[in-house]
Amino acid sequence: MAEPMLENDQPLLVADALGKSYGRIAACRDVSFALYPGEVLAIVGESGSGKSTLLQLLSGQLAASSGCVSYRMRDGVTRDLATLGEAERRFLFRTDWGYVHQDPAQGLRMAVSAGANVGERLMAVGWNHYGRIRDTASNWLERVEIDVARIDDAPRTYSGGMRQRLQIARNLVTEPRLVFMDEPTGGLDVSVQARLLDLLRNLVAELHLAVIIVTHDLAVARLLSHRVMVMKGGRVIETGLTDQVLDDPREPYTQLLVSSILPP
Amino acid sequence: MNAPAYNFAYLDEQTKRMIRRAILKAIAIPGYQVPFASREMPMPYGWGTGGVQVTAAILGPDDVLKVIDQGSDDTTNAISIRKFFAKTAGVATTTATENATVIQTRHRIPETALGPNQVLVYQVPIPEPLRFLEPRETETRRMHALAEYGLMHVKLYEDIARFGHIATAYAYPVKVNGRYVMDPSPTPKFDNPKMDNCPALQLFGAGREKRIYAIPPYTQVVSLDFEDHPFEPYRFNAPCALCGAENSYLDEIVTDDKGGRMFVCSDTDFCEERQTAGHHGSLSAAPYKEKAHG
Ligand SMILES: Nc1ncnc2c1ncn2[C@@H]1O[C@H](COP(=O)(O)OP(=O)(O)O)[C@@H](O)[C@H]1O
Ligand SMILES: [Mg+2]
Ligand SMILES: [Zn+2]
């Protein structure tokens, strides 16, 4: 009874003084924070402020120049990502983590059916029963509002919004605890964006997902996130509860961001 | 008579040693693709230059060589490779499976069970089983290294989703010794069970792609499948029209333009031996017409 509470009391992921330099360019400097289970954190800031670099550092795809990221694994043991072997890191990536790319073509196998796209992670962790894989894939297509009749079609034949929803299903099928998203609504029409955001918001709540989402769109941050980190020149210049930061920004830079994007 | 202008079995000794080292490594790591410095051979790629180099590297003067192409000893390809080694190595050749010590093959495993004193050399066009879904070589290598083989099942899943069953009929992927997933070359899946626990050494050579791999004698070879769609070796449901064999792999031969066809053993040596031993099919010369069902 007490254990789940205790589990939720401990951070899932901790960034400690994280930095990344490209020669003389500091793409990301001295970023520290803790993310808790079920928490949605938005990273906002203008283009070039270091959002994507930070996301890659946090997800272990890029080696940090300084600092470290630790993650509490499913077995409860907290590990420094830099000490994970390649096999462990890749396993984490297809089980307890998800990664939603802005361009669905990067996160999907475009020539393979939707069912196999969703089923791939299951097969990768040893599922060996076609009927069960297919049933699970069908379920997930339904959950992301894709007509199950399209299960054998390749995402090549899907619209942009459907592709993005398929990418989400492909990631969530192993019930990850943490999902990284890089501009997941970028490049979509406004009405398609709205539907996707709605879907994401429901899934995140239902599944008690922790999410780190990078977006330049403050409306996305407001709809999805509990907390916001504002980045500028590779640094976090302001952080706090989403409503507080967006309604009452302290930093002049954040005020500028808010005023230029949110309608008065 | 003048001494031939080439070394025994065409390749120079240094090249043969290099290939033998690759073969030894391949035997030590069953199913693992070992890179080797493939040489130009006096025949085009697609004619089995990988298999020819492997054969050249293992052949000794006392060996007896058999060469088959799709089960037949008599295709242009099989004849020219056989002649090549008869000329360059002076080895004896045969069409009888049981008399051969080295059998080079394209697309079949002989029906006659192989023994511990034999080596089967496969000609391989594309050695990488993951290639069709993952074109990046760096990524497929990593997948092999980490034994990440989910992608192989994605391919089988696609087959079932599209055709209702695993439609892959050739080059059906296998797992060797519980570790590496391997492409058995474009043999029919009918032949897959013959690879398992086989007393003969099996060597695979891909010339254009510069890879050698191996299945040592008595090694476990398992065809990939799903619990609810188990692997099934396929053959036409008919006896051989010439020798009556019920358990051999059959070629379908169209005999006229009115739907007439006959099924005969793809392994011509096997079929002829059976006929010599007195076995008969439903016909020997006239075309076989499949009876209408029901
Ligand atoms: N691979 C790289 N090599 C050199 N500089 C890079 C590289 N990736 C990013 N940068 C630089 O780091 C800074 C932050 O980039 P990025 O993280 O992509 O920002 P954002 O995602 O916020 O647009 C930029 O100045 C960018 O030019
Ligand atoms: Mg970016
Ligand atoms: Zn026959």
Short mmCIF file of N, CA and C in Angstrom, two decimals, chain A residues 2-162:
data_model
loop_
_atom_site.label_atom_id
_atom_site.label_comp_id
_atom_site.label_asym_id
_atom_site.label_seq_id
_atom_site.Cartn_x
_atom_site.Cartn_y
_atom_site.Cartn_z
N ALA A 2 1.85 1.26 0.85
CA ALA A 2 2.67 2.47 0.96
C ALA A 2 3.67 2.57 -0.19
N GLU A 3 3.95 1.42 -0.79
CA GLU A 3 5.05 1.41 -1.75
C GLU A 3 4.83 2.31 -2.97
N PRO A 4 3.65 2.22 -3.63
CA PRO A 4 3.45 3.07 -4.79
C PRO A 4 3.64 4.56 -4.47
N MET A 5 3.18 4.97 -3.28
CA MET A 5 3.36 6.36 -2.86
C MET A 5 4.84 6.69 -2.81
N LEU A 6 5.57 5.75 -2.20
CA LEU A 6 7.01 5.95 -2.05
C LEU A 6 7.66 6.05 -3.43
N GLU A 7 7.23 5.15 -4.34
CA GLU A 7 7.76 5.16 -5.69
C GLU A 7 7.54 6.52 -6.35
N ASN A 8 6.35 7.05 -6.19
CA ASN A 8 6.04 8.33 -6.81
C ASN A 8 6.75 9.50 -6.15
N ASP A 9 7.20 9.25 -4.93
CA ASP A 9 7.93 10.30 -4.22
C ASP A 9 9.34 10.46 -4.74
N GLN A 10 9.82 9.42 -5.43
CA GLN A 10 11.20 9.49 -5.91
C GLN A 10 11.22 9.92 -7.36
N PRO A 11 12.20 10.76 -7.71
CA PRO A 11 12.25 11.17 -9.11
C PRO A 11 12.53 9.99 -10.03
N LEU A 12 12.02 10.11 -11.26
CA LEU A 12 12.24 9.08 -12.27
C LEU A 12 13.56 9.38 -12.98
N LEU A 13 13.73 10.66 -13.25
CA LEU A 13 14.93 11.08 -13.97
C LEU A 13 15.48 12.35 -13.33
N VAL A 14 16.80 12.40 -13.19
CA VAL A 14 17.43 13.57 -12.60
C VAL A 14 18.56 14.05 -13.52
N ALA A 15 18.51 15.33 -13.89
CA ALA A 15 19.61 15.93 -14.64
C ALA A 15 20.43 16.75 -13.65
N ASP A 16 21.75 16.56 -13.70
CA ASP A 16 22.60 17.25 -12.74
C ASP A 16 23.71 18.02 -13.47
N ALA A 17 23.57 19.34 -13.49
CA ALA A 17 24.59 20.23 -14.08
C ALA A 17 25.00 19.79 -15.49
N LEU A 18 23.97 19.51 -16.29
CA LEU A 18 24.19 18.96 -17.62
C LEU A 18 24.69 20.03 -18.60
N GLY A 19 25.71 19.69 -19.38
CA GLY A 19 26.22 20.63 -20.37
C GLY A 19 26.71 19.93 -21.61
N LYS A 20 26.65 20.65 -22.73
CA LYS A 20 27.17 20.11 -23.98
C LYS A 20 27.76 21.23 -24.81
N SER A 21 29.02 21.07 -25.21
CA SER A 21 29.67 22.08 -26.05
C SER A 21 30.03 21.49 -27.39
N TYR A 22 29.87 22.31 -28.41
CA TYR A 22 30.40 21.99 -29.73
C TYR A 22 31.52 22.98 -29.98
N GLY A 23 32.74 22.57 -29.72
CA GLY A 23 33.84 23.53 -29.83
C GLY A 23 33.59 24.68 -28.88
N ARG A 24 33.46 25.87 -29.42
CA ARG A 24 33.27 27.03 -28.55
C ARG A 24 31.79 27.34 -28.30
N ILE A 25 30.93 26.63 -29.03
CA ILE A 25 29.50 26.84 -28.80
C ILE A 25 29.01 25.98 -27.65
N ALA A 26 28.45 26.61 -26.62
CA ALA A 26 27.83 25.86 -25.53
C ALA A 26 26.36 25.71 -25.87
N ALA A 27 26.01 24.56 -26.43
CA ALA A 27 24.63 24.34 -26.88
C ALA A 27 23.70 24.18 -25.69
N CYS A 28 24.29 23.78 -24.56
CA CYS A 28 23.49 23.50 -23.37
C CYS A 28 24.41 23.65 -22.15
N ARG A 29 23.97 24.45 -21.14
CA ARG A 29 24.86 24.67 -19.99
C ARG A 29 24.14 24.52 -18.65
N ASP A 30 24.76 23.75 -17.80
CA ASP A 30 24.40 23.70 -16.40
C ASP A 30 22.90 23.52 -16.15
N VAL A 31 22.33 22.50 -16.78
CA VAL A 31 20.89 22.25 -16.60
C VAL A 31 20.69 21.18 -15.52
N SER A 32 19.90 21.54 -14.50
CA SER A 32 19.59 20.59 -13.42
C SER A 32 18.09 20.60 -13.17
N PHE A 33 17.52 19.43 -13.02
CA PHE A 33 16.11 19.33 -12.60
C PHE A 33 15.80 17.87 -12.27
N ALA A 34 14.66 17.65 -11.65
CA ALA A 34 14.21 16.29 -11.39
C ALA A 34 12.82 16.14 -11.98
N LEU A 35 12.58 14.99 -12.58
CA LEU A 35 11.27 14.70 -13.17
C LEU A 35 10.64 13.54 -12.41
N TYR A 36 9.37 13.71 -12.03
CA TYR A 36 8.70 12.68 -11.23
C TYR A 36 7.75 11.86 -12.10
N PRO A 37 7.42 10.65 -11.64
CA PRO A 37 6.50 9.81 -12.42
C PRO A 37 5.20 10.56 -12.71
N GLY A 38 4.72 10.47 -13.93
CA GLY A 38 3.46 11.09 -14.29
C GLY A 38 3.54 12.58 -14.55
N GLU A 39 4.74 13.12 -14.48
CA GLU A 39 4.88 14.58 -14.64
C GLU A 39 5.20 14.94 -16.09
N VAL A 40 4.58 16.01 -16.58
CA VAL A 40 4.85 16.47 -17.94
C VAL A 40 5.63 17.78 -17.88
N LEU A 41 6.83 17.75 -18.44
CA LEU A 41 7.70 18.91 -18.43
C LEU A 41 7.86 19.41 -19.85
N ALA A 42 7.59 20.69 -20.07
CA ALA A 42 7.80 21.27 -21.40
C ALA A 42 9.09 22.08 -21.40
N ILE A 43 9.86 21.92 -22.45
CA ILE A 43 11.05 22.73 -22.64
C ILE A 43 10.74 23.70 -23.78
N VAL A 44 10.71 25.00 -23.46
CA VAL A 44 10.37 25.99 -24.49
C VAL A 44 11.52 26.95 -24.69
N GLY A 45 11.45 27.68 -25.78
CA GLY A 45 12.52 28.63 -26.10
C GLY A 45 12.60 28.78 -27.60
N GLU A 46 13.23 29.85 -28.04
CA GLU A 46 13.28 30.09 -29.48
C GLU A 46 14.24 29.10 -30.16
N SER A 47 14.19 29.11 -31.47
CA SER A 47 15.04 28.22 -32.24
C SER A 47 16.52 28.49 -31.92
N GLY A 48 17.29 27.43 -31.72
CA GLY A 48 18.71 27.56 -31.42
C GLY A 48 19.01 27.72 -29.94
N SER A 49 17.99 27.67 -29.09
CA SER A 49 18.21 27.90 -27.66
C SER A 49 18.74 26.64 -26.95
N GLY A 50 18.77 25.50 -27.64
CA GLY A 50 19.37 24.30 -27.04
C GLY A 50 18.37 23.22 -26.64
N LYS A 51 17.12 23.35 -27.07
CA LYS A 51 16.08 22.40 -26.64
C LYS A 51 16.36 20.98 -27.14
N SER A 52 16.64 20.87 -28.43
CA SER A 52 16.86 19.52 -28.99
C SER A 52 18.12 18.90 -28.40
N THR A 53 19.15 19.70 -28.23
CA THR A 53 20.38 19.19 -27.63
C THR A 53 20.09 18.64 -26.24
N LEU A 54 19.34 19.39 -25.45
CA LEU A 54 19.01 18.94 -24.10
C LEU A 54 18.23 17.63 -24.15
N LEU A 55 17.28 17.52 -25.06
CA LEU A 55 16.47 16.30 -25.15
C LEU A 55 17.34 15.09 -25.50
N GLN A 56 18.29 15.31 -26.38
CA GLN A 56 19.18 14.21 -26.75
C GLN A 56 20.11 13.81 -25.61
N LEU A 57 20.52 14.80 -24.82
CA LEU A 57 21.33 14.48 -23.64
C LEU A 57 20.52 13.67 -22.63
N LEU A 58 19.28 14.12 -22.41
CA LEU A 58 18.43 13.46 -21.42
C LEU A 58 18.09 12.04 -21.81
N SER A 59 17.97 11.80 -23.12
CA SER A 59 17.59 10.47 -23.58
C SER A 59 18.81 9.62 -23.92
N GLY A 60 19.98 10.11 -23.53
CA GLY A 60 21.19 9.29 -23.69
C GLY A 60 21.64 9.09 -25.11
N GLN A 61 21.14 9.90 -26.03
CA GLN A 61 21.55 9.74 -27.43
C GLN A 61 22.79 10.54 -27.74
N LEU A 62 23.10 11.46 -26.83
CA LEU A 62 24.24 12.34 -27.01
C LEU A 62 25.02 12.29 -25.69
N ALA A 63 26.35 12.17 -25.79
CA ALA A 63 27.16 12.15 -24.57
C ALA A 63 27.34 13.58 -24.06
N ALA A 64 27.16 13.78 -22.77
CA ALA A 64 27.29 15.12 -22.18
C ALA A 64 28.75 15.51 -22.09
N SER A 65 29.01 16.83 -22.21
CA SER A 65 30.37 17.33 -21.99
C SER A 65 30.63 17.47 -20.49
N SER A 66 29.55 17.75 -19.75
CA SER A 66 29.68 17.83 -18.30
C SER A 66 28.35 17.45 -17.66
N GLY A 67 28.41 17.08 -16.39
CA GLY A 67 27.21 16.71 -15.66
C GLY A 67 26.73 15.30 -16.00
N CYS A 68 25.59 14.92 -15.45
CA CYS A 68 25.09 13.57 -15.73
C CYS A 68 23.57 13.49 -15.62
N VAL A 69 23.04 12.40 -16.18
CA VAL A 69 21.61 12.11 -16.12
C VAL A 69 21.47 10.76 -15.44
N SER A 70 20.61 10.69 -14.42
CA SER A 70 20.35 9.37 -13.84
C SER A 70 18.88 9.03 -13.97
N TYR A 71 18.60 7.74 -14.05
CA TYR A 71 17.24 7.26 -14.32
C TYR A 71 16.93 6.09 -13.39
N ARG A 72 15.74 6.12 -12.84
CA ARG A 72 15.33 5.00 -11.97
C ARG A 72 14.72 3.92 -12.84
N MET A 73 15.43 2.80 -12.97
CA MET A 73 15.02 1.71 -13.86
C MET A 73 13.79 1.00 -13.29
N ARG A 74 13.21 0.11 -14.10
CA ARG A 74 12.00 -0.59 -13.66
C ARG A 74 12.24 -1.44 -12.42
N ASP A 75 13.48 -1.86 -12.23
CA ASP A 75 13.78 -2.66 -11.04
C ASP A 75 14.00 -1.79 -9.79
N GLY A 76 13.82 -0.46 -9.95
CA GLY A 76 13.93 0.44 -8.80
C GLY A 76 15.32 0.99 -8.57
N VAL A 77 16.30 0.46 -9.32
CA VAL A 77 17.67 0.92 -9.13
C VAL A 77 17.93 2.15 -10.01
N THR A 78 18.47 3.20 -9.41
CA THR A 78 18.79 4.41 -10.17
C THR A 78 20.18 4.30 -10.77
N ARG A 79 20.24 4.55 -12.10
CA ARG A 79 21.52 4.37 -12.80
C ARG A 79 21.91 5.65 -13.53
N ASP A 80 23.22 5.91 -13.56
CA ASP A 80 23.78 6.99 -14.37
C ASP A 80 23.74 6.49 -15.83
N LEU A 81 23.05 7.23 -16.71
CA LEU A 81 22.90 6.76 -18.10
C LEU A 81 24.23 6.50 -18.78
N ALA A 82 25.25 7.29 -18.41
CA ALA A 82 26.55 7.15 -19.06
C ALA A 82 27.19 5.80 -18.75
N THR A 83 26.73 5.14 -17.68
CA THR A 83 27.34 3.87 -17.32
C THR A 83 26.59 2.67 -17.90
N LEU A 84 25.47 2.95 -18.59
CA LEU A 84 24.73 1.83 -19.20
C LEU A 84 25.49 1.32 -20.41
N GLY A 85 25.50 0.01 -20.59
CA GLY A 85 26.06 -0.56 -21.81
C GLY A 85 25.13 -0.27 -22.97
N GLU A 86 25.63 -0.45 -24.18
CA GLU A 86 24.82 -0.14 -25.35
C GLU A 86 23.56 -1.01 -25.40
N ALA A 87 23.71 -2.28 -25.06
CA ALA A 87 22.56 -3.19 -25.09
C ALA A 87 21.49 -2.74 -24.09
N GLU A 88 21.94 -2.33 -22.87
CA GLU A 88 21.00 -1.87 -21.85
C GLU A 88 20.28 -0.60 -22.29
N ARG A 89 21.07 0.30 -22.89
CA ARG A 89 20.50 1.58 -23.31
C ARG A 89 19.46 1.36 -24.42
N ARG A 90 19.79 0.48 -25.36
CA ARG A 90 18.84 0.22 -26.44
C ARG A 90 17.60 -0.51 -25.93
N PHE A 91 17.80 -1.36 -24.94
CA PHE A 91 16.67 -2.07 -24.36
C PHE A 91 15.73 -1.09 -23.66
N LEU A 92 16.33 -0.19 -22.87
CA LEU A 92 15.56 0.85 -22.20
C LEU A 92 14.74 1.64 -23.22
N PHE A 93 15.37 1.95 -24.32
CA PHE A 93 14.77 2.76 -25.36
C PHE A 93 13.56 2.11 -26.01
N ARG A 94 13.52 0.79 -26.03
CA ARG A 94 12.36 0.18 -26.67
C ARG A 94 11.42 -0.48 -25.67
N THR A 95 11.65 -0.22 -24.39
CA THR A 95 10.73 -0.77 -23.41
C THR A 95 10.16 0.33 -22.51
N ASP A 96 11.01 0.89 -21.64
CA ASP A 96 10.53 1.81 -20.62
C ASP A 96 10.50 3.26 -21.11
N TRP A 97 11.06 3.51 -22.28
CA TRP A 97 11.06 4.84 -22.86
C TRP A 97 10.35 4.85 -24.20
N GLY A 98 9.87 6.05 -24.55
CA GLY A 98 9.40 6.27 -25.91
C GLY A 98 10.09 7.52 -26.44
N TYR A 99 10.14 7.64 -27.75
CA TYR A 99 10.69 8.86 -28.34
C TYR A 99 9.85 9.21 -29.57
N VAL A 100 9.16 10.32 -29.48
CA VAL A 100 8.30 10.75 -30.59
C VAL A 100 9.00 11.86 -31.37
N HIS A 101 9.32 11.57 -32.60
CA HIS A 101 10.02 12.54 -33.45
C HIS A 101 9.04 13.51 -34.09
N GLN A 102 9.52 14.70 -34.39
CA GLN A 102 8.68 15.65 -35.11
C GLN A 102 8.26 15.08 -36.45
N ASP A 103 9.24 14.47 -37.15
CA ASP A 103 8.95 13.88 -38.46
C ASP A 103 8.64 12.40 -38.26
N PRO A 104 7.37 12.00 -38.46
CA PRO A 104 7.02 10.60 -38.19
C PRO A 104 7.84 9.61 -39.02
N ALA A 105 8.32 10.04 -40.17
CA ALA A 105 9.11 9.14 -41.01
C ALA A 105 10.38 8.68 -40.29
N GLN A 106 10.83 9.50 -39.32
CA GLN A 106 12.02 9.12 -38.57
C GLN A 106 11.72 8.10 -37.48
N GLY A 107 10.46 8.07 -37.04
CA GLY A 107 10.11 7.19 -35.94
C GLY A 107 9.33 5.96 -36.37
N LEU A 108 8.98 5.90 -37.66
CA LEU A 108 8.19 4.77 -38.17
C LEU A 108 8.97 4.04 -39.25
N ARG A 109 8.57 2.80 -39.52
CA ARG A 109 9.03 2.13 -40.73
C ARG A 109 7.95 2.36 -41.78
N MET A 110 8.24 3.25 -42.71
CA MET A 110 7.21 3.73 -43.62
C MET A 110 6.70 2.67 -44.58
N ALA A 111 7.52 1.65 -44.86
CA ALA A 111 7.12 0.64 -45.85
C ALA A 111 6.50 -0.60 -45.21
N VAL A 112 6.38 -0.57 -43.89
CA VAL A 112 5.88 -1.73 -43.16
C VAL A 112 4.49 -1.41 -42.63
N SER A 113 3.59 -2.39 -42.55
CA SER A 113 2.21 -2.13 -42.16
C SER A 113 2.11 -1.48 -40.78
N ALA A 114 0.98 -0.79 -40.53
CA ALA A 114 0.77 -0.15 -39.24
C ALA A 114 0.83 -1.18 -38.11
N GLY A 115 0.23 -2.35 -38.36
CA GLY A 115 0.22 -3.40 -37.34
C GLY A 115 1.63 -3.82 -36.94
N ALA A 116 2.50 -3.99 -37.93
CA ALA A 116 3.87 -4.38 -37.65
C ALA A 116 4.65 -3.24 -37.01
N ASN A 117 4.33 -1.99 -37.39
CA ASN A 117 4.97 -0.85 -36.75
C ASN A 117 4.69 -0.84 -35.25
N VAL A 118 3.44 -1.12 -34.90
CA VAL A 118 3.09 -1.14 -33.47
C VAL A 118 3.63 -2.41 -32.81
N GLY A 119 3.60 -3.52 -33.55
CA GLY A 119 4.02 -4.79 -32.97
C GLY A 119 5.52 -4.95 -32.82
N GLU A 120 6.30 -4.12 -33.51
CA GLU A 120 7.75 -4.35 -33.54
C GLU A 120 8.38 -4.40 -32.14
N ARG A 121 8.01 -3.47 -31.29
CA ARG A 121 8.60 -3.45 -29.95
C ARG A 121 8.25 -4.72 -29.18
N LEU A 122 7.05 -5.21 -29.38
CA LEU A 122 6.64 -6.44 -28.69
C LEU A 122 7.49 -7.61 -29.16
N MET A 123 7.68 -7.67 -30.50
CA MET A 123 8.49 -8.75 -31.06
C MET A 123 9.94 -8.62 -30.59
N ALA A 124 10.36 -7.38 -30.42
CA ALA A 124 11.75 -7.14 -29.99
C ALA A 124 11.97 -7.62 -28.55
N VAL A 125 10.91 -7.65 -27.76
CA VAL A 125 11.08 -8.15 -26.39
C VAL A 125 10.58 -9.59 -26.26
N GLY A 126 10.43 -10.26 -27.41
CA GLY A 126 10.23 -11.71 -27.37
C GLY A 126 8.80 -12.21 -27.54
N TRP A 127 7.83 -11.30 -27.81
CA TRP A 127 6.48 -11.81 -28.09
C TRP A 127 6.56 -12.69 -29.34
N ASN A 128 5.91 -13.84 -29.28
CA ASN A 128 6.08 -14.81 -30.35
C ASN A 128 4.75 -15.42 -30.77
N HIS A 129 3.66 -14.69 -30.52
CA HIS A 129 2.34 -15.20 -30.88
C HIS A 129 1.68 -14.16 -31.78
N TYR A 130 1.57 -14.50 -33.07
CA TYR A 130 1.05 -13.54 -34.05
C TYR A 130 -0.30 -12.97 -33.63
N GLY A 131 -1.21 -13.84 -33.23
CA GLY A 131 -2.57 -13.40 -32.89
C GLY A 131 -2.57 -12.39 -31.76
N ARG A 132 -1.75 -12.63 -30.75
CA ARG A 132 -1.71 -11.70 -29.61
C ARG A 132 -1.05 -10.38 -29.98
N ILE A 133 -0.02 -10.46 -30.82
CA ILE A 133 0.64 -9.23 -31.27
C ILE A 133 -0.35 -8.37 -32.07
N ARG A 134 -1.10 -9.05 -32.93
CA ARG A 134 -2.05 -8.33 -33.78
C ARG A 134 -3.19 -7.74 -32.95
N ASP A 135 -3.68 -8.50 -31.99
CA ASP A 135 -4.75 -7.98 -31.13
C ASP A 135 -4.28 -6.74 -30.37
N THR A 136 -3.07 -6.82 -29.84
CA THR A 136 -2.53 -5.69 -29.08
C THR A 136 -2.36 -4.48 -29.99
N ALA A 137 -1.88 -4.73 -31.21
CA ALA A 137 -1.71 -3.63 -32.17
C ALA A 137 -3.07 -3.01 -32.51
N SER A 138 -4.08 -3.85 -32.71
CA SER A 138 -5.43 -3.34 -33.01
C SER A 138 -5.92 -2.44 -31.88
N ASN A 139 -5.74 -2.93 -30.66
CA ASN A 139 -6.13 -2.14 -29.50
C ASN A 139 -5.51 -0.77 -29.49
N TRP A 140 -4.21 -0.76 -29.80
CA TRP A 140 -3.51 0.52 -29.76
C TRP A 140 -3.95 1.44 -30.90
N LEU A 141 -4.23 0.87 -32.05
CA LEU A 141 -4.74 1.71 -33.14
C LEU A 141 -6.04 2.37 -32.70
N GLU A 142 -6.90 1.59 -32.05
CA GLU A 142 -8.15 2.17 -31.55
C GLU A 142 -7.89 3.29 -30.56
N ARG A 143 -6.95 3.04 -29.67
CA ARG A 143 -6.68 4.05 -28.63
C ARG A 143 -6.18 5.35 -29.22
N VAL A 144 -5.49 5.27 -30.36
CA VAL A 144 -5.02 6.52 -30.97
C VAL A 144 -5.93 6.94 -32.13
N GLU A 145 -7.13 6.37 -32.14
CA GLU A 145 -8.19 6.78 -33.07
C GLU A 145 -7.83 6.57 -34.54
N ILE A 146 -7.18 5.41 -34.80
CA ILE A 146 -6.94 5.03 -36.19
C ILE A 146 -7.87 3.86 -36.50
N ASP A 147 -8.59 3.95 -37.60
CA ASP A 147 -9.52 2.91 -38.03
C ASP A 147 -8.77 1.58 -38.13
N VAL A 148 -9.22 0.58 -37.38
CA VAL A 148 -8.53 -0.71 -37.35
C VAL A 148 -8.50 -1.37 -38.73
N ALA A 149 -9.43 -0.98 -39.59
CA ALA A 149 -9.42 -1.50 -40.96
C ALA A 149 -8.14 -1.10 -41.71
N ARG A 150 -7.43 -0.11 -41.18
CA ARG A 150 -6.19 0.33 -41.84
C ARG A 150 -4.94 -0.38 -41.30
N ILE A 151 -5.14 -1.42 -40.49
CA ILE A 151 -4.01 -2.05 -39.78
C ILE A 151 -2.96 -2.64 -40.72
N ASP A 152 -3.39 -3.07 -41.91
CA ASP A 152 -2.42 -3.68 -42.82
C ASP A 152 -1.86 -2.70 -43.84
N ASP A 153 -2.26 -1.43 -43.72
CA ASP A 153 -1.73 -0.42 -44.64
C ASP A 153 -0.44 0.16 -44.08
N ALA A 154 0.47 0.51 -44.98
CA ALA A 154 1.72 1.13 -44.57
C ALA A 154 1.49 2.61 -44.28
N PRO A 155 2.23 3.20 -43.32
CA PRO A 155 2.05 4.62 -42.99
C PRO A 155 2.31 5.57 -44.16
N ARG A 156 3.01 5.08 -45.16
CA ARG A 156 3.14 5.84 -46.42
C ARG A 156 1.79 6.35 -46.90
N THR A 157 0.75 5.52 -46.69
CA THR A 157 -0.58 5.84 -47.21
C THR A 157 -1.40 6.65 -46.20
N TYR A 158 -0.81 7.00 -45.06
CA TYR A 158 -1.52 7.72 -44.00
C TYR A 158 -1.33 9.24 -44.15
N SER A 159 -2.29 9.99 -43.60
CA SER A 159 -2.13 11.45 -43.52
C SER A 159 -1.11 11.78 -42.43
N GLY A 160 -0.67 13.04 -42.41
CA GLY A 160 0.33 13.47 -41.43
C GLY A 160 -0.13 13.24 -39.99
N GLY A 161 -1.39 13.57 -39.71
CA GLY A 161 -1.91 13.39 -38.35
C GLY A 161 -1.97 11.93 -37.95
N MET A 162 -2.40 11.07 -38.89
CA MET A 162 -2.47 9.63 -38.61
C MET A 162 -1.08 9.06 -38.36
#
